[in-house]
XYZ file of C-alpha atoms in Angstrom:
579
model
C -9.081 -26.982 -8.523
C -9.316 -27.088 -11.892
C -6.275 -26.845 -14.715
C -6.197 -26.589 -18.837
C -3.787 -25.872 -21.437
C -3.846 -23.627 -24.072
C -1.348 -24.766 -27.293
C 1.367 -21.705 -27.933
C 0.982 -23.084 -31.335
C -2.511 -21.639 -31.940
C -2.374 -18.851 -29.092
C -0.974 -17.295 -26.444
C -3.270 -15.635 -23.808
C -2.463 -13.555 -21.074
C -5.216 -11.786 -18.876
C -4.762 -9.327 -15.817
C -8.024 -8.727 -14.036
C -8.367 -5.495 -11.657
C -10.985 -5.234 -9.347
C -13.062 -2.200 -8.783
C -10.044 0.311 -9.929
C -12.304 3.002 -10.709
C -14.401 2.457 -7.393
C -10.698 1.902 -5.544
C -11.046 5.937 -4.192
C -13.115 8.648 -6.447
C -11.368 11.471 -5.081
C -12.213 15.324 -4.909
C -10.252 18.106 -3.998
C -10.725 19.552 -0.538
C -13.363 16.855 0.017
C -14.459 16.550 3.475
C -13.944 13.613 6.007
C -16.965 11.359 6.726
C -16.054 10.607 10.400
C -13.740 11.501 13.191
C -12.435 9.969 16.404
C -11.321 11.936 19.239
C -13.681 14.307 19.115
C -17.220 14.309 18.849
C -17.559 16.368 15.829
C -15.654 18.410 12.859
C -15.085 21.553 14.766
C -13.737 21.060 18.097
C -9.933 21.291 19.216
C -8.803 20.737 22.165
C -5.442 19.884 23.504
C -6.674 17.398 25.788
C -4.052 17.128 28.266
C -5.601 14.454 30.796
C -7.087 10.924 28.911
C -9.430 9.188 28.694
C -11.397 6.669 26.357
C -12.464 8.914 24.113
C -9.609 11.895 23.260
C -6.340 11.857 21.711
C -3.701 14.134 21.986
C -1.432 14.822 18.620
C -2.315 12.050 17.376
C 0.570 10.864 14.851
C -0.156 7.036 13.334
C -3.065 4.984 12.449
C -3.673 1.414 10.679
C -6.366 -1.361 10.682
C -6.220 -4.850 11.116
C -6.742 -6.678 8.042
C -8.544 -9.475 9.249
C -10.678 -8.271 12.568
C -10.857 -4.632 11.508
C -9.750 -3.345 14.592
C -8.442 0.294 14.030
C -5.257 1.058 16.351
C -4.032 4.990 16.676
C -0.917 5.757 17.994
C -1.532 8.504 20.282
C 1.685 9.568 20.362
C 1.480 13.132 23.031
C -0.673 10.345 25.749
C 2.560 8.153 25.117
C -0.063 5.174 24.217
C -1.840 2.922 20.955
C -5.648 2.846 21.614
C -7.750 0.139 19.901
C -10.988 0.170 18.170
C -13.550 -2.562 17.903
C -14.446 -2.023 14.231
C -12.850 0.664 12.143
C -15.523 0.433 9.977
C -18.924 1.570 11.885
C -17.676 3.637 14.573
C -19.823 6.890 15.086
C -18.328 10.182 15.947
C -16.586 10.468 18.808
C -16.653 6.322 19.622
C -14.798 5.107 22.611
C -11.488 3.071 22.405
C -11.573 -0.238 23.755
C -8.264 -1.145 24.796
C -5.101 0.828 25.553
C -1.046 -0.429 24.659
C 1.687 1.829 26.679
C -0.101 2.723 29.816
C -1.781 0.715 32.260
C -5.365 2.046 31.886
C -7.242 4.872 29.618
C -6.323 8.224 32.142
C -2.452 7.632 32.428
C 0.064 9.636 30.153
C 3.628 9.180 31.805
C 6.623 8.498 29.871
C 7.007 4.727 30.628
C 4.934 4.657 33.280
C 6.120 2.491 36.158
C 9.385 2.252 33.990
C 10.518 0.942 30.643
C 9.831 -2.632 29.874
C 7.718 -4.478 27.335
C 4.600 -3.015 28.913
C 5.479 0.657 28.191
C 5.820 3.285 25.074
C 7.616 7.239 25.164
C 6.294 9.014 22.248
C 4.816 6.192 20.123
C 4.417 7.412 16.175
C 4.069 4.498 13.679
C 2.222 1.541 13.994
C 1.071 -1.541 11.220
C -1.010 -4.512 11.742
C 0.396 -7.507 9.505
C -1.358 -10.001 7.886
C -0.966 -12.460 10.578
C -2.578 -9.803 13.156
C 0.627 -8.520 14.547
C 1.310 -4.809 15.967
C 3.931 -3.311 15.003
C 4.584 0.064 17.016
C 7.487 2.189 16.358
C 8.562 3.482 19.992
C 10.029 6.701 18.740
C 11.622 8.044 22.376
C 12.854 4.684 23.413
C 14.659 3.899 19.930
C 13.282 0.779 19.071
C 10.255 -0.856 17.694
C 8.021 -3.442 19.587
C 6.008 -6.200 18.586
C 2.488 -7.356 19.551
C 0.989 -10.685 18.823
C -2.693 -11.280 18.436
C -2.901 -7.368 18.983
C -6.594 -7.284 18.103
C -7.482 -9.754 21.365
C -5.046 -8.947 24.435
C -5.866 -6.888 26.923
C -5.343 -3.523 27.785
C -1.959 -2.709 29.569
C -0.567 -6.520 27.428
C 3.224 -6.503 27.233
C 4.792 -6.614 24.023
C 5.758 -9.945 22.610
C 9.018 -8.830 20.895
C 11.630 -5.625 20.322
C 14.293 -4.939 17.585
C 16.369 -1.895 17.335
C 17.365 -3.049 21.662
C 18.577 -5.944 22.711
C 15.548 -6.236 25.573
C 13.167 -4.183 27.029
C 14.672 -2.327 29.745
C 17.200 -0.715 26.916
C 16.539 2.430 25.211
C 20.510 3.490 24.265
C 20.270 5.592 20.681
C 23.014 4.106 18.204
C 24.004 3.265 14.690
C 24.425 -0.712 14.062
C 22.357 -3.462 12.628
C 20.880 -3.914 15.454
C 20.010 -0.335 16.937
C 18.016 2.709 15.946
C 17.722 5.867 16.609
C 14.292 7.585 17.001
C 12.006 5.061 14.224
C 9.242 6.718 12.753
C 7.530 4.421 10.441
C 6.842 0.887 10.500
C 5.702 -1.695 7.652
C 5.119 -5.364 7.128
C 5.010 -6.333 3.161
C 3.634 -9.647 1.947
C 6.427 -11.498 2.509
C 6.762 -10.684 6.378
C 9.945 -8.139 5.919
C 9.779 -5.404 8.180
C 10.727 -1.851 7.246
C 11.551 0.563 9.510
C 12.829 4.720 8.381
C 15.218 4.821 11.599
C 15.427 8.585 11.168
C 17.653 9.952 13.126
C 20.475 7.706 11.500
C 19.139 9.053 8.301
C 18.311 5.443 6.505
C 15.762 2.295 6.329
C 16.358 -0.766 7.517
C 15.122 -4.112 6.285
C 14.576 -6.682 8.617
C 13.142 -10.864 6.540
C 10.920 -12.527 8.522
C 10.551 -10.100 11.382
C 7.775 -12.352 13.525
C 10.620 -14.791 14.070
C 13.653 -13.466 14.244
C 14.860 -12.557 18.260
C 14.765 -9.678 20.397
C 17.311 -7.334 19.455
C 17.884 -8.888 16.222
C 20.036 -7.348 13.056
C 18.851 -6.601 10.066
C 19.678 -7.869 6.856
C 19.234 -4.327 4.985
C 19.602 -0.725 4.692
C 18.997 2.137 2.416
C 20.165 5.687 3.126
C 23.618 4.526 3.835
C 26.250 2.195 2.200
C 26.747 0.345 5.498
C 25.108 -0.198 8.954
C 27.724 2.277 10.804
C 26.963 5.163 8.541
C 24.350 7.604 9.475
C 25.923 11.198 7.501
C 22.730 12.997 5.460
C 22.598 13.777 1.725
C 20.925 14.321 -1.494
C 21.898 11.818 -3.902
C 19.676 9.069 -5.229
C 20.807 6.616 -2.805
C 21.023 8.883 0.557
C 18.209 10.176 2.721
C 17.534 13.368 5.392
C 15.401 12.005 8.366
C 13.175 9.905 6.641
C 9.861 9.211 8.266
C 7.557 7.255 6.872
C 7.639 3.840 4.490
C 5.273 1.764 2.236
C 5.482 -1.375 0.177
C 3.065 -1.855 -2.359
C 1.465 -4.964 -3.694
C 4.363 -5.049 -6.736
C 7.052 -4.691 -3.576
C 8.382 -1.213 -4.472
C 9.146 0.507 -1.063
C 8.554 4.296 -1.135
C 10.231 6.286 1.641
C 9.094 10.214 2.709
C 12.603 11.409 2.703
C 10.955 14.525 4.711
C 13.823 17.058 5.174
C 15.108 16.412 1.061
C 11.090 17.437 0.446
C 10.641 14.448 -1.515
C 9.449 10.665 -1.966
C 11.981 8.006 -2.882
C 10.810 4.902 -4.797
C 12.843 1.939 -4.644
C 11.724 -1.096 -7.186
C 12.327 -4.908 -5.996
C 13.292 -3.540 -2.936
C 13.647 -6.549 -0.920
C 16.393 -7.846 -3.167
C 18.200 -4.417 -3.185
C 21.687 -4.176 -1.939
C 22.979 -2.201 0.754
C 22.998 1.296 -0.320
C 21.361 0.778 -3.157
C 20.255 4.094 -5.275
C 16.417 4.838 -5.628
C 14.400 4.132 -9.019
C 12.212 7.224 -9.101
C 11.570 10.271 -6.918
C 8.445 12.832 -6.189
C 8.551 16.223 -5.453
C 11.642 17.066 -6.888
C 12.722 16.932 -10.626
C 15.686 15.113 -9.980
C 17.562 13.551 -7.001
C 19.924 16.186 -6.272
C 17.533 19.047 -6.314
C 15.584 19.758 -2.561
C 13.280 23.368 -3.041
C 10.487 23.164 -0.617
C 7.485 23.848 -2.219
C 3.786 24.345 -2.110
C 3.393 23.890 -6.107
C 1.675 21.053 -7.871
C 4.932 19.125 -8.290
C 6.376 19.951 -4.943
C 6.575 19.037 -1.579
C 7.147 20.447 2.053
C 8.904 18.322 4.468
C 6.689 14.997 3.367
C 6.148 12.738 6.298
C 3.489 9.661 5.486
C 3.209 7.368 2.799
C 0.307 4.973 1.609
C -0.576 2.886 -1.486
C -4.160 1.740 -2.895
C -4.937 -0.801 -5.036
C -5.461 1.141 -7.801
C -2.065 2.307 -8.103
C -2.540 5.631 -6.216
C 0.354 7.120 -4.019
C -0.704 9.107 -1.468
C 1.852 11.827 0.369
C 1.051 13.006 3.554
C 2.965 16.479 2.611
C 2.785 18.133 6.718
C 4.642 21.329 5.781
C 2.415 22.241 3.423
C -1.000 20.739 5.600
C -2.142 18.762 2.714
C -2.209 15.307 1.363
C -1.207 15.089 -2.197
C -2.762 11.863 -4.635
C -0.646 10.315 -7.561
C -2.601 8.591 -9.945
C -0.265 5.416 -11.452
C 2.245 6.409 -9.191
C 5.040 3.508 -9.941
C 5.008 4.728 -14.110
C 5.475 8.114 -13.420
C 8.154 10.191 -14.433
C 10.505 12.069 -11.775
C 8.643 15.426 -10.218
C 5.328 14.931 -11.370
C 2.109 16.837 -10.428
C 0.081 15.396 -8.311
C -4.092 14.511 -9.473
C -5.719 15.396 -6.152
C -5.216 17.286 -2.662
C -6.877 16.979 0.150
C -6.369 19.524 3.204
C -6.766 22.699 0.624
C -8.512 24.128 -1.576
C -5.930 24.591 -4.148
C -2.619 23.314 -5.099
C -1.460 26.748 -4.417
C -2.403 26.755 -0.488
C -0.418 26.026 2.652
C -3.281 27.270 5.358
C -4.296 25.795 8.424
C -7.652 26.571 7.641
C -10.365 26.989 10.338
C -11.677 23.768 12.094
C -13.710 22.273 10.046
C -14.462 18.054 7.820
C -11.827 19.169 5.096
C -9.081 21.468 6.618
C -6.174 20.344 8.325
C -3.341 21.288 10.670
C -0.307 19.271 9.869
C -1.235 15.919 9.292
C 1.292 13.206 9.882
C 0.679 9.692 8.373
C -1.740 7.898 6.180
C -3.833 4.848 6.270
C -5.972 3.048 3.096
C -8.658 0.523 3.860
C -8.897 -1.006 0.662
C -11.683 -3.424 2.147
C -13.838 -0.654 3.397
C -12.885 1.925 0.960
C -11.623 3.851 3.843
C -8.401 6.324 4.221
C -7.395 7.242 7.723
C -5.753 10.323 8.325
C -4.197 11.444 12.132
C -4.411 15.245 12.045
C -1.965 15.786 14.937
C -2.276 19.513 15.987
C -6.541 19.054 15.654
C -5.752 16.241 17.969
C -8.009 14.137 16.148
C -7.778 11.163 13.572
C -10.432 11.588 10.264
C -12.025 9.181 8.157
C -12.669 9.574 4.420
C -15.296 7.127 3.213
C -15.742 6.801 -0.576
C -17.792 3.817 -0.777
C -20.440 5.805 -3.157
C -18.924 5.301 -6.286
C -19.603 7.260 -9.353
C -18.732 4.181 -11.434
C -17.425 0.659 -10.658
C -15.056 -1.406 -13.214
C -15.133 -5.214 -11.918
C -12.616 -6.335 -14.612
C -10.255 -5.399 -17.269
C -8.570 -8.106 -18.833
C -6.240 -8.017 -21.872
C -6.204 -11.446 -24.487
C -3.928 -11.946 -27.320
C -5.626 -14.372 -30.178
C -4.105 -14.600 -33.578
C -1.819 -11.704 -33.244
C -4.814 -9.672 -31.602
C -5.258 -7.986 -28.413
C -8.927 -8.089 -27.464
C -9.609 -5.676 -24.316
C -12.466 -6.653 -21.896
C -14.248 -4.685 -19.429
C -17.013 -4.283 -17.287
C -18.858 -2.135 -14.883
C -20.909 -3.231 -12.024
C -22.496 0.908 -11.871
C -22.297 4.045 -13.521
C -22.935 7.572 -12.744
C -22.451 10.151 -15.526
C -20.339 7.956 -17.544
C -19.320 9.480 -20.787
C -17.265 6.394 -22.247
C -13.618 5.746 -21.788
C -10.586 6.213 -23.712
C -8.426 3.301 -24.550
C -4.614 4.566 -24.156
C -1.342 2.110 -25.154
C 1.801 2.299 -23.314
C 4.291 3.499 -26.380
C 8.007 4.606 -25.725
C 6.997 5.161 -21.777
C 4.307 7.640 -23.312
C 0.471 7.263 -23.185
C -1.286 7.260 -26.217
C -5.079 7.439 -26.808
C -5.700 4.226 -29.553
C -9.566 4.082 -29.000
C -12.881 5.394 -27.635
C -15.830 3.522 -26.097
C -18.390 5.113 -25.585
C -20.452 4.386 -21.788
C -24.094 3.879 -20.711
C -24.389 7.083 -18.585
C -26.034 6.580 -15.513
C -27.323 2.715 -14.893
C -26.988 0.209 -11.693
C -27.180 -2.894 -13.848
C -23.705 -4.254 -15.251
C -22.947 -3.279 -18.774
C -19.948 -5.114 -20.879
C -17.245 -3.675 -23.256
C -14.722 -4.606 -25.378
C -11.960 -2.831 -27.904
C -9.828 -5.003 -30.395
C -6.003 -3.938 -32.061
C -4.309 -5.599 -34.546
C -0.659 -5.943 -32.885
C 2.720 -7.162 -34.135
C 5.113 -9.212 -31.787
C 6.316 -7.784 -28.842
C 4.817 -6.995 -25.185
C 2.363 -3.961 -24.486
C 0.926 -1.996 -21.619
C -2.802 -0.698 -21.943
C -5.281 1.505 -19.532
C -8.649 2.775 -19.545
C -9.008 6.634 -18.680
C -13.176 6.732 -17.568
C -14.035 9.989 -18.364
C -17.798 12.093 -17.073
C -19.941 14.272 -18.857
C -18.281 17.217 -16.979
C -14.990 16.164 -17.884
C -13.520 14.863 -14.642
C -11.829 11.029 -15.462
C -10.226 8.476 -13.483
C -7.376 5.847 -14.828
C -7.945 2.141 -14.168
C -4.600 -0.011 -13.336
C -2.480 -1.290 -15.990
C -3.178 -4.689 -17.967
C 0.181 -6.230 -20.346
C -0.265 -8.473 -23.174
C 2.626 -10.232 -25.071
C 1.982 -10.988 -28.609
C 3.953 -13.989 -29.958
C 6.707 -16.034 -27.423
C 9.942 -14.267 -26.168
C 11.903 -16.332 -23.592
C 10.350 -14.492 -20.926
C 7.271 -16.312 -21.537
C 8.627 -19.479 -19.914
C 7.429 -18.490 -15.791
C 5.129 -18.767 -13.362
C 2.931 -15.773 -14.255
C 1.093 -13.338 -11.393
C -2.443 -14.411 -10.396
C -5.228 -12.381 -11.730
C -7.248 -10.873 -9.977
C -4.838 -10.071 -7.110
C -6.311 -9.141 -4.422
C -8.736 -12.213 -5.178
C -11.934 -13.528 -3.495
C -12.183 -16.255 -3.778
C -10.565 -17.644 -6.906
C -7.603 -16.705 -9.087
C -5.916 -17.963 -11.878
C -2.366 -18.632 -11.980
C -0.305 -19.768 -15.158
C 2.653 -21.487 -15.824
C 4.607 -22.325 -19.118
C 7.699 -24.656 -19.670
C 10.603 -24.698 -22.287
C 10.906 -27.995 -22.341
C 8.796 -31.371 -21.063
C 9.312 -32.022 -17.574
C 7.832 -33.223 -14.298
C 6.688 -30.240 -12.530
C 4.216 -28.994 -9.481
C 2.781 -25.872 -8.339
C 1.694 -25.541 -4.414
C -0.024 -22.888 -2.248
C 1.370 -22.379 1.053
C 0.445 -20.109 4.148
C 2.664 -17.148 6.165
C 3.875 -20.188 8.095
C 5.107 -22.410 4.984
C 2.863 -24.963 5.531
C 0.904 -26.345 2.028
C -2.209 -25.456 1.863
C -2.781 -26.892 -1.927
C -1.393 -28.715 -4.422
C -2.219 -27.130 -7.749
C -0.577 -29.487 -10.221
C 1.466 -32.482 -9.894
C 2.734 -34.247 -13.134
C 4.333 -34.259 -16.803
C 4.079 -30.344 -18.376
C 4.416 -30.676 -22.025
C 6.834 -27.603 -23.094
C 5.672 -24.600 -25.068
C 2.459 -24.813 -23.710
C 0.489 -22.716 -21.163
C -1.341 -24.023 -17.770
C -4.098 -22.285 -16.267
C -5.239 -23.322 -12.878
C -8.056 -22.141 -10.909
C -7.380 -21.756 -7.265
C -10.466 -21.221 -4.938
C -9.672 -20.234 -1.535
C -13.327 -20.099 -0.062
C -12.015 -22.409 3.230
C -9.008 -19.950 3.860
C -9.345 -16.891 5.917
C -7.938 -13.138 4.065
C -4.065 -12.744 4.093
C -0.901 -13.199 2.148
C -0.329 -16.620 0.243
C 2.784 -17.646 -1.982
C 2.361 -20.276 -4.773
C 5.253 -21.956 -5.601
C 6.561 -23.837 -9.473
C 9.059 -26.584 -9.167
C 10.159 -28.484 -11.835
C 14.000 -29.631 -13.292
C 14.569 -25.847 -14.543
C 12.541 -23.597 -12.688
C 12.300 -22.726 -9.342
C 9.921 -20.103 -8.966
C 7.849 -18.246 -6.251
C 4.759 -15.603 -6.187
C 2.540 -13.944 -3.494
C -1.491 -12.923 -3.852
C -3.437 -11.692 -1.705
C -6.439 -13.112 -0.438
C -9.177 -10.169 0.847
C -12.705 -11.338 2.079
């Protein structure tokens, strides 16, 4: 550990770092998967009807195991989850190694033997927390079970926990806090809040620290509806039509495929929203009382998945129009905007299911991004198949971006670890919620060895937004994420600021500043609570700015929280560790 100050009277520095936001996913239109499970190559489909280790039948969610890498499908027409040894290496084709739902790899009956903890009916969503927990949403049987240790039991394990029942013999549709009614998508944000889009009752519920709450437990939140007895459909910002699947990305804004409105709801600071709470943004649609469905640029059809990068990318699984449509910068968009990239078409313009082949579709359902293996996973349900899009070769790689304010200057860093066809990039400023080029730097072309750059603005008071827009010789450019920097003090200064780089591995910085002279200590703690680090411990002299350094080589990847006490401020902050 290591800690410094830095006197508001000379400066103030602030720096965000971003890791590899250019090399986060390089898309292409149309651009063809890289692998495929359930078949042993890109132009079979079969309906396969009885088994086994190595088919799927309509295939409808997929996720990976942060820590072990295990890949899980829910194979939701064989009424089972199959698991993967590594999600990463697999061939063509590879055999599952462990089945959840049945009790071996050849049997498809609805609860086979008879509902219990042991058994799934039509399973469709499924997430893998940090701690290593399954979460499968058990569509038919209204509820949604948990595994522990998911990437280690055995084949045929019971499940360790249900919510949306009150055991695991029930499977009685309703609308309560504590029942559901057909669940579609599951996820598990940083803070270990479950959310669930119960679709039939037409909302999402919110359930804090889902690993240790009890069976059959309420939740503590819903969107869709003002209340927990309501389940009427609408098209308002704050009401939903059979939602289906959810997200939360690393800044905690939820985003909900409200599938039969033919849009995407975003919902900042979710987890402190209040019951019924209206969404901050929607895409697809220009407003939130408008529902066309459309095959346009800016449209939608019936959206069903959602998924997040780290570079700020949304991506919509958009089934009724077989694609999947890309938002670059999704959270500072403006309502109904056109999306950067498709996959599934060629076109923006298309709706086709397309012959067979590694870039067509037929109704995809959900979404997956590997950030760690710069891997998206994508169940195509009616190819009865799940694809893999690898786009670990990277036409250029930015390592850091990092905004500092010296002297009433903001000095922007970068640099690149590769380049391919690099052109330069084009500084743009944040002004009035519009973008605005300030700046051109001019790249290095093509080159494997890491180059450095740097832009400098003269800036008066106040707090700014900047990116980089990357641009290639042919004209084709990719955004990095967003850096701030605050010129001169405002009372917002005084906080516990973000880590940077988040994700980290295996240091980060975090920051702290004080109004006033007090005792005061900053901690690291685990999922579990438990202190893993004691970051400072003493007399903070006010107006001034802490940096500490906080290296995490002896902790394994996952979710941390760092918390600043002292006699005015209470605060708390998550990072995420990735190895």
């Amino acid at each position: 550990m290591k800690q410094g100050r830095i006197l508001f009277a000379f400066m103030f520095l602030l720096t965000v770092t971003s890791l590899s936001v250019f090399a986060q996913v390089p898309l292409a239109d149309n651009m063809p998967a890289s692998g495929v499970l359930g078949t042993t190559d890109f132009i079979t489909n079969t309906n396969y009807a009885s088994p086994s280790t190595t088919t799927l039948s309509e295939p409808a969610g997929v996720a990976v195991d942060p820590t072990t890498g295990k890949l899980f499908v829910a194979d939701r027409d064989n009424r089972r989850v199959l698991r993967w040894s590594s999600a990463d290496k697999m061939v063509n084709g590879s055999a599952a190694e462990a089945v959840l739902g049945q009790p071996d790899f050849v049997t498809r009956t609805r609860n086979t033997g008879g509902l219990s903890a042991a058994t799934t009916n039509d399973p469709v969503g499924v997430f893998v927390d940090a701690n290593g927990r399954l979460w499968v949403a058990d569509m038919t049987n209204n509820r949604v079970l948990r595994f522990d240790n998911a990437s280690t039991i055995a084949s045929a394990s019971p499940a360790n926990g249900v919510l949306g029942q009150p055991d695991f013999v029930t499977n009685t549709a309703g609308v309560t806090a504590n029942k559901m009614t057909t669940p579609t998508g599951v996820f598990v944000d940083g803070n270990g809040t479950l959310w669930v889009a119960d679709r039939a009752n037409n909302r999402v519920l919110r359930f804090a620290n889902a690993a240790t709450i009890a069976n059959g437990a309420a939740a503590d939140g819903v969107l869709g509806q003002a209340d927990f007895v309501s389940a009427t459909t609408g098209l308002t910002a704050s009401t939903m039509n059979a939602p289906w699947g959810v997200n939360v990305d690393v800044a905690g804004r939820l985003w909900v495929a409200d599938r039969v409105n033919n849009r995407v709801l975003r919902f900042d600071n979710a987890a402190s929203k209040a019951n019924g709470a209206a969404a901050d943004g929607v895409i697809g649609e220009p407003d939130f009382t408008t529902s066309v469905f459309n095959k346009t640029r800016g449209g939608l059809g019936e959206p069903r998945g959602v998924a997040t990068d780290a570079a700020g990318r949304l991506y919509v699984v958009d089934e009724g129009n077989t694609r999947v449509m890309v938002y670059n910068n999704a959270a500072g968009l403006a309502n109904g905007p056109n999306a950067n990239n498709v996959l599934g078409q060629t076109d923006f313009n298309s709706d086709l299911s397309s012959p067979i082949s590694a870039s067509s579709l037929n109704y995809p359902l959900s979404i997956f991004i590997d950030n760690a293996n710069n891997n998206i996973w994508l169940p195509d349900i009616y190819n009865h198949r799940v694809l893999r899009y690898s786009v670990s070769n990277l036409p250029v790689e930015l390592v850091s971006f990092t905004a500092t304010v010296i002297s009433g200057k903001v000095e922007l860093s970068w640099s690149t670890a590769t380049e391919k066809n690099n052109a330069g990039f084009a500084i743009e400023k944040n002004v009035n919620n519009v973008w605005n080029q300030i700046g051109y730097v001019k790249g290095q072309g093509t080159s494997t060895e890491r180059k450095n750059y740097s832009f400098t603005e003269n800036a008066t008071t106040g707090k700014y937004q900047y990116r980089l827009k990357q641009i290639d010789y042919d004209g084709k450019f990719e955004y990095s994420n967003v850096v701030e920097a605050t010129v001169g003090l405002t009372v917002d200064d005084y906080k516990l600021g973000q880590n940077y780089p988040n994700p980290f591995n295996p240091n980060t910085t975090i920051t702290f500043a004080l109004k006033n002279t007090e005792h005061a200590t900053v901690t690291v703690h685990n999922m579990l609570g438990q202190t893993v680090e004691t970051l400072f411990s003493g007399i903070a002299t006010g107006n001034e700015v802490y940096s500490l350094t906080f290296d995490a080589k002896n902790l394994s990847s996952g979710i941390y929280f760092y918390t600043l006490r002292s006699e005015s401020m209470n605060e708390v902050r998550k990072m995420s560790l990735m190895k």
